């Protein structure tokens, strides 16, 4: 888990914005990209779950022939 060190900006006594150190922001951005990639992979696997497939050994045989 990323340890965050936010500073809060308030408006009328209520927290309005959170400001993070740039390095923490970059870590969060990387994690979000990884999560998005994982979601895309899962969606693609689900969409292709009923598709026919060819084993690697069959592909090799086809390419060598």
Backbone atoms as SQL, in Angstrom:
CREATE TABLE atoms (id INTEGER PRIMARY KEY, chain TEXT, resi INTEGER, resn TEXT, atom TEXT, x REAL, y REAL, z REAL);
INSERT INTO atoms VALUES
  (1, 'A', 1, 'UNK', 'N', 0.850, -1.179, 0.000),
  (2, 'A', 1, 'UNK', 'CA', 0.000, 0.000, 0.000),
  (3, 'A', 1, 'UNK', 'C', 0.892, 1.236, 0.000),
  (4, 'A', 2, 'UNK', 'N', 0.475, 2.218, -0.732),
  (5, 'A', 2, 'UNK', 'CA', 1.219, 3.476, -0.793),
  (6, 'A', 2, 'UNK', 'C', 0.874, 4.317, 0.440),
  (7, 'A', 3, 'UNK', 'N', 1.901, 4.818, 1.082),
  (8, 'A', 3, 'UNK', 'CA', 1.674, 5.728, 2.191),
  (9, 'A', 3, 'UNK', 'C', 1.552, 7.139, 1.616),
  (10, 'A', 4, 'UNK', 'N', 0.424, 7.763, 1.867),
  (11, 'A', 4, 'UNK', 'CA', 0.161, 9.095, 1.320),
  (12, 'A', 4, 'UNK', 'C', 0.348, 10.165, 2.384),
  (13, 'A', 5, 'UNK', 'N', 0.777, 11.319, 1.927),
  (14, 'A', 5, 'UNK', 'CA', 0.978, 12.474, 2.805),
  (15, 'A', 5, 'UNK', 'C', 0.254, 13.687, 2.216),
  (16, 'A', 6, 'UNK', 'N', -1.088, 13.646, 2.230),
  (17, 'A', 6, 'UNK', 'CA', -1.830, 14.746, 1.624),
  (18, 'A', 6, 'UNK', 'C', -1.855, 15.993, 2.502),
  (19, 'A', 7, 'UNK', 'N', -1.948, 17.104, 1.845),
  (20, 'A', 7, 'UNK', 'CA', -2.248, 18.384, 2.496),
  (21, 'A', 7, 'UNK', 'C', -3.631, 18.772, 1.996),
  (22, 'A', 8, 'UNK', 'N', -4.482, 19.237, 2.898),
  (23, 'A', 8, 'UNK', 'CA', -5.845, 19.556, 2.521),
  (24, 'A', 8, 'UNK', 'C', -6.058, 21.058, 2.444),
  (25, 'A', 9, 'UNK', 'N', -6.729, 21.469, 1.383),
  (26, 'A', 9, 'UNK', 'CA', -7.140, 22.863, 1.229),
  (27, 'A', 9, 'UNK', 'C', -8.621, 22.922, 1.577),
  (28, 'A', 10, 'UNK', 'N', -8.984, 23.891, 2.379),
  (29, 'A', 10, 'UNK', 'CA', -10.364, 23.968, 2.833),
  (30, 'A', 10, 'UNK', 'C', -11.068, 25.181, 2.259),
  (31, 'A', 11, 'UNK', 'N', -12.379, 25.074, 2.236),
  (32, 'A', 11, 'UNK', 'CA', -13.241, 26.188, 1.822),
  (33, 'A', 11, 'UNK', 'C', -14.430, 26.185, 2.786),
  (34, 'A', 12, 'UNK', 'N', -14.626, 27.293, 3.441),
  (35, 'A', 12, 'UNK', 'CA', -15.695, 27.407, 4.445),
  (36, 'A', 12, 'UNK', 'C', -15.576, 26.319, 5.508),
  (37, 'A', 13, 'UNK', 'N', -14.353, 25.986, 5.879),
  (38, 'A', 13, 'UNK', 'CA', -14.132, 25.004, 6.932),
  (39, 'A', 13, 'UNK', 'C', -14.258, 23.549, 6.494),
  (40, 'A', 14, 'UNK', 'N', -14.555, 23.319, 5.233),
  (41, 'A', 14, 'UNK', 'CA', -14.702, 21.954, 4.719),
  (42, 'A', 14, 'UNK', 'C', -13.536, 21.621, 3.793),
  (43, 'A', 15, 'UNK', 'N', -13.064, 20.390, 3.856),
  (44, 'A', 15, 'UNK', 'CA', -11.995, 19.965, 2.951),
  (45, 'A', 15, 'UNK', 'C', -12.497, 20.040, 1.516),
  (46, 'A', 16, 'UNK', 'N', -11.754, 20.740, 0.698),
  (47, 'A', 16, 'UNK', 'CA', -12.155, 20.965, -0.697),
  (48, 'A', 16, 'UNK', 'C', -11.209, 20.245, -1.667),
  (49, 'A', 17, 'UNK', 'N', -9.921, 20.252, -1.382),
  (50, 'A', 17, 'UNK', 'CA', -8.920, 19.652, -2.263),
  (51, 'A', 17, 'UNK', 'C', -7.867, 18.941, -1.434),
  (52, 'A', 18, 'UNK', 'N', -7.271, 17.906, -2.023),
  (53, 'A', 18, 'UNK', 'CA', -6.127, 17.232, -1.422),
  (54, 'A', 18, 'UNK', 'C', -4.939, 17.434, -2.342),
  (55, 'A', 19, 'UNK', 'N', -3.827, 17.840, -1.789),
  (56, 'A', 19, 'UNK', 'CA', -2.593, 18.059, -2.545),
  (57, 'A', 19, 'UNK', 'C', -1.598, 16.999, -2.091),
  (58, 'A', 20, 'UNK', 'N', -1.020, 16.298, -3.063),
  (59, 'A', 20, 'UNK', 'CA', -0.060, 15.230, -2.771),
  (60, 'A', 20, 'UNK', 'C', 1.325, 15.598, -3.267),
  (61, 'A', 21, 'UNK', 'N', 2.355, 15.067, -2.635),
  (62, 'A', 21, 'UNK', 'CA', 3.693, 15.207, -3.207),
  (63, 'A', 21, 'UNK', 'C', 3.712, 14.556, -4.596),
  (64, 'A', 22, 'UNK', 'N', 4.484, 15.128, -5.497),
  (65, 'A', 22, 'UNK', 'CA', 4.483, 14.681, -6.890),
  (66, 'A', 22, 'UNK', 'C', 4.835, 13.207, -7.021),
  (67, 'A', 23, 'UNK', 'N', 5.801, 12.718, -6.250),
  (68, 'A', 23, 'UNK', 'CA', 6.194, 11.300, -6.317),
  (69, 'A', 23, 'UNK', 'C', 5.031, 10.390, -5.938),
  (70, 'A', 24, 'UNK', 'N', 4.249, 10.766, -4.952),
  (71, 'A', 24, 'UNK', 'CA', 3.078, 9.976, -4.562),
  (72, 'A', 24, 'UNK', 'C', 2.037, 9.990, -5.662),
  (73, 'A', 25, 'UNK', 'N', 1.843, 11.139, -6.273),
  (74, 'A', 25, 'UNK', 'CA', 0.911, 11.244, -7.401),
  (75, 'A', 25, 'UNK', 'C', 1.322, 10.291, -8.520),
  (76, 'A', 26, 'UNK', 'N', 2.625, 10.253, -8.839),
  (77, 'A', 26, 'UNK', 'CA', 3.101, 9.371, -9.910),
  (78, 'A', 26, 'UNK', 'C', 2.871, 7.899, -9.572),
  (79, 'A', 27, 'UNK', 'N', 3.080, 7.525, -8.307),
  (80, 'A', 27, 'UNK', 'CA', 2.834, 6.144, -7.891),
  (81, 'A', 27, 'UNK', 'C', 1.365, 5.781, -8.054),
  (82, 'A', 28, 'UNK', 'N', 0.493, 6.685, -7.662),
  (83, 'A', 28, 'UNK', 'CA', -0.952, 6.449, -7.804),
  (84, 'A', 28, 'UNK', 'C', -1.321, 6.344, -9.278),
  (85, 'A', 29, 'UNK', 'N', -0.759, 7.198, -10.096),
  (86, 'A', 29, 'UNK', 'CA', -1.028, 7.177, -11.523),
  (87, 'A', 29, 'UNK', 'C', -0.598, 5.834, -12.126),
  (88, 'A', 30, 'UNK', 'N', 0.566, 5.332, -11.747),
  (89, 'A', 30, 'UNK', 'CA', 1.038, 4.031, -12.226),
  (90, 'A', 30, 'UNK', 'C', 0.112, 2.905, -11.779),
  (91, 'A', 31, 'UNK', 'N', -0.305, 2.939, -10.529),
  (92, 'A', 31, 'UNK', 'CA', -1.214, 1.911, -10.026),
  (93, 'A', 31, 'UNK', 'C', -2.543, 1.928, -10.768),
  (94, 'A', 32, 'UNK', 'N', -3.067, 3.100, -11.019),
  (95, 'A', 32, 'UNK', 'CA', -4.328, 3.206, -11.745),
  (96, 'A', 32, 'UNK', 'C', -4.194, 2.669, -13.165),
  (97, 'A', 33, 'UNK', 'N', -3.062, 2.927, -13.815),
  (98, 'A', 33, 'UNK', 'CA', -2.824, 2.398, -15.155),
  (99, 'A', 33, 'UNK', 'C', -2.758, 0.873, -15.123),
  (100, 'A', 34, 'UNK', 'N', -2.077, 0.329, -14.113),
  (101, 'A', 34, 'UNK', 'CA', -2.001, -1.125, -13.968),
  (102, 'A', 34, 'UNK', 'C', -3.387, -1.729, -13.761),
  (103, 'A', 35, 'UNK', 'N', -4.197, -1.089, -12.934),
  (104, 'A', 35, 'UNK', 'CA', -5.560, -1.575, -12.701),
  (105, 'A', 35, 'UNK', 'C', -6.395, -1.513, -13.971),
  (106, 'A', 36, 'UNK', 'N', -6.226, -0.456, -14.743),
  (107, 'A', 36, 'UNK', 'CA', -6.955, -0.333, -16.004),
  (108, 'A', 36, 'UNK', 'C', -6.521, -1.426, -16.986),
  (109, 'A', 37, 'UNK', 'N', -5.222, -1.696, -17.033),
  (110, 'A', 37, 'UNK', 'CA', -4.718, -2.765, -17.895),
  (111, 'A', 37, 'UNK', 'C', -5.279, -4.118, -17.469),
  (112, 'A', 38, 'UNK', 'N', -5.331, -4.364, -16.164),
  (113, 'A', 38, 'UNK', 'CA', -5.875, -5.613, -15.655),
  (114, 'A', 38, 'UNK', 'C', -7.351, -5.746, -16.009),
  (115, 'A', 39, 'UNK', 'N', -8.095, -4.665, -15.864),
  (116, 'A', 39, 'UNK', 'CA', -9.517, -4.681, -16.224),
  (117, 'A', 39, 'UNK', 'C', -9.693, -4.975, -17.711),
  (118, 'A', 40, 'UNK', 'N', -8.878, -4.333, -18.549),
  (119, 'A', 40, 'UNK', 'CA', -8.954, -4.576, -19.993),
  (120, 'A', 40, 'UNK', 'C', -8.628, -6.029, -20.326),
  (121, 'A', 41, 'UNK', 'N', -7.623, -6.590, -19.664),
  (122, 'A', 41, 'UNK', 'CA', -7.258, -7.984, -19.894),
  (123, 'A', 41, 'UNK', 'C', -8.396, -8.918, -19.510),
  (124, 'A', 42, 'UNK', 'N', -8.984, -8.678, -18.356),
  (125, 'A', 42, 'UNK', 'CA', -10.107, -9.517, -17.912),
  (126, 'A', 42, 'UNK', 'C', -11.288, -9.418, -18.866),
  (127, 'A', 43, 'UNK', 'N', -11.583, -8.222, -19.347),
  (128, 'A', 43, 'UNK', 'CA', -12.678, -8.048, -20.309),
  (129, 'A', 43, 'UNK', 'C', -12.375, -8.785, -21.613),
  (130, 'A', 44, 'UNK', 'N', -11.135, -8.709, -22.077),
  (131, 'A', 44, 'UNK', 'CA', -10.756, -9.390, -23.317),
  (132, 'A', 44, 'UNK', 'C', -10.834, -10.902, -23.144),
  (133, 'A', 45, 'UNK', 'N', -10.376, -11.411, -22.007),
  (134, 'A', 45, 'UNK', 'CA', -10.447, -12.845, -21.751),
  (135, 'A', 45, 'UNK', 'C', -11.898, -13.306, -21.702),
  (136, 'A', 46, 'UNK', 'N', -12.754, -12.514, -21.083),
  (137, 'A', 46, 'UNK', 'CA', -14.178, -12.859, -20.999),
  (138, 'A', 46, 'UNK', 'C', -14.812, -12.858, -22.380),
  (139, 'A', 47, 'UNK', 'N', -14.466, -11.885, -23.199),
  (140, 'A', 47, 'UNK', 'CA', -15.041, -11.784, -24.537),
  (141, 'A', 47, 'UNK', 'C', -14.586, -12.937, -25.430),
  (142, 'A', 48, 'UNK', 'N', -13.394, -13.459, -25.178),
  (143, 'A', 48, 'UNK', 'CA', -12.827, -14.518, -26.016),
  (144, 'A', 48, 'UNK', 'C', -12.959, -15.910, -25.408),
  (145, 'A', 49, 'UNK', 'N', -13.671, -16.046, -24.300),
  (146, 'A', 49, 'UNK', 'CA', -13.688, -17.325, -23.589),
  (147, 'A', 49, 'UNK', 'C', -14.277, -18.465, -24.416),
  (148, 'A', 50, 'UNK', 'N', -15.183, -18.180, -25.324),
  (149, 'A', 50, 'UNK', 'CA', -15.803, -19.231, -26.128),
  (150, 'A', 50, 'UNK', 'C', -15.182, -19.371, -27.514),
  (151, 'A', 51, 'UNK', 'N', -14.125, -18.620, -27.785),
  (152, 'A', 51, 'UNK', 'CA', -13.462, -18.678, -29.086),
  (153, 'A', 51, 'UNK', 'C', -12.607, -19.934, -29.178),
  (154, 'A', 52, 'UNK', 'N', -12.482, -20.430, -30.399),
  (155, 'A', 52, 'UNK', 'CA', -11.600, -21.584, -30.582),
  (156, 'A', 52, 'UNK', 'C', -10.151, -21.128, -30.469),
  (157, 'A', 53, 'UNK', 'N', -9.297, -22.066, -30.130),
  (158, 'A', 53, 'UNK', 'CA', -7.884, -21.722, -29.976),
  (159, 'A', 53, 'UNK', 'C', -7.023, -22.809, -30.602),
  (160, 'A', 54, 'UNK', 'N', -5.765, -22.468, -30.800),
  (161, 'A', 54, 'UNK', 'CA', -4.796, -23.398, -31.375),
  (162, 'A', 54, 'UNK', 'C', -3.637, -23.490, -30.390),
  (163, 'A', 55, 'UNK', 'N', -3.179, -24.701, -30.128),
  (164, 'A', 55, 'UNK', 'CA', -2.070, -24.870, -29.194),
  (165, 'A', 55, 'UNK', 'C', -0.781, -24.342, -29.821),
  (166, 'A', 56, 'UNK', 'N', 0.156, -24.002, -28.962),
  (167, 'A', 56, 'UNK', 'CA', 1.439, -23.494, -29.431),
  (168, 'A', 56, 'UNK', 'C', 2.149, -24.539, -30.278),
  (169, 'A', 57, 'UNK', 'N', 2.071, -25.788, -29.882),
  (170, 'A', 57, 'UNK', 'CA', 2.737, -26.844, -30.659),
  (171, 'A', 57, 'UNK', 'C', 2.126, -26.959, -32.060),
  (172, 'A', 58, 'UNK', 'N', 0.813, -26.793, -32.188),
  (173, 'A', 58, 'UNK', 'CA', 0.175, -26.824, -33.515),
  (174, 'A', 58, 'UNK', 'C', 0.602, -25.637, -34.369),
  (175, 'A', 59, 'UNK', 'N', 0.747, -24.487, -33.745),
  (176, 'A', 59, 'UNK', 'CA', 1.205, -23.304, -34.477),
  (177, 'A', 59, 'UNK', 'C', 2.624, -23.531, -34.982),
  (178, 'A', 60, 'UNK', 'N', 3.482, -24.078, -34.132),
  (179, 'A', 60, 'UNK', 'CA', 4.853, -24.371, -34.534),
  (180, 'A', 60, 'UNK', 'C', 4.889, -25.344, -35.707),
  (181, 'A', 61, 'UNK', 'N', 4.068, -26.395, -35.640),
  (182, 'A', 61, 'UNK', 'CA', 4.018, -27.372, -36.726),
  (183, 'A', 61, 'UNK', 'C', 3.575, -26.713, -38.026),
  (184, 'A', 62, 'UNK', 'N', 2.596, -25.834, -37.950),
  (185, 'A', 62, 'UNK', 'CA', 2.091, -25.141, -39.136),
  (186, 'A', 62, 'UNK', 'C', 3.171, -24.244, -39.734),
  (187, 'A', 63, 'UNK', 'N', 3.901, -23.537, -38.892),
  (188, 'A', 63, 'UNK', 'CA', 4.926, -22.620, -39.368),
  (189, 'A', 63, 'UNK', 'C', 6.124, -23.372, -39.954),
  (190, 'A', 64, 'UNK', 'N', 6.456, -24.504, -39.401),
  (191, 'A', 64, 'UNK', 'CA', 7.596, -25.278, -39.880),
  (192, 'A', 64, 'UNK', 'C', 7.273, -25.978, -41.198),
  (193, 'A', 65, 'UNK', 'N', 6.035, -26.389, -41.371),
  (194, 'A', 65, 'UNK', 'CA', 5.631, -27.111, -42.592),
  (195, 'A', 65, 'UNK', 'C', 5.647, -26.264, -43.826);
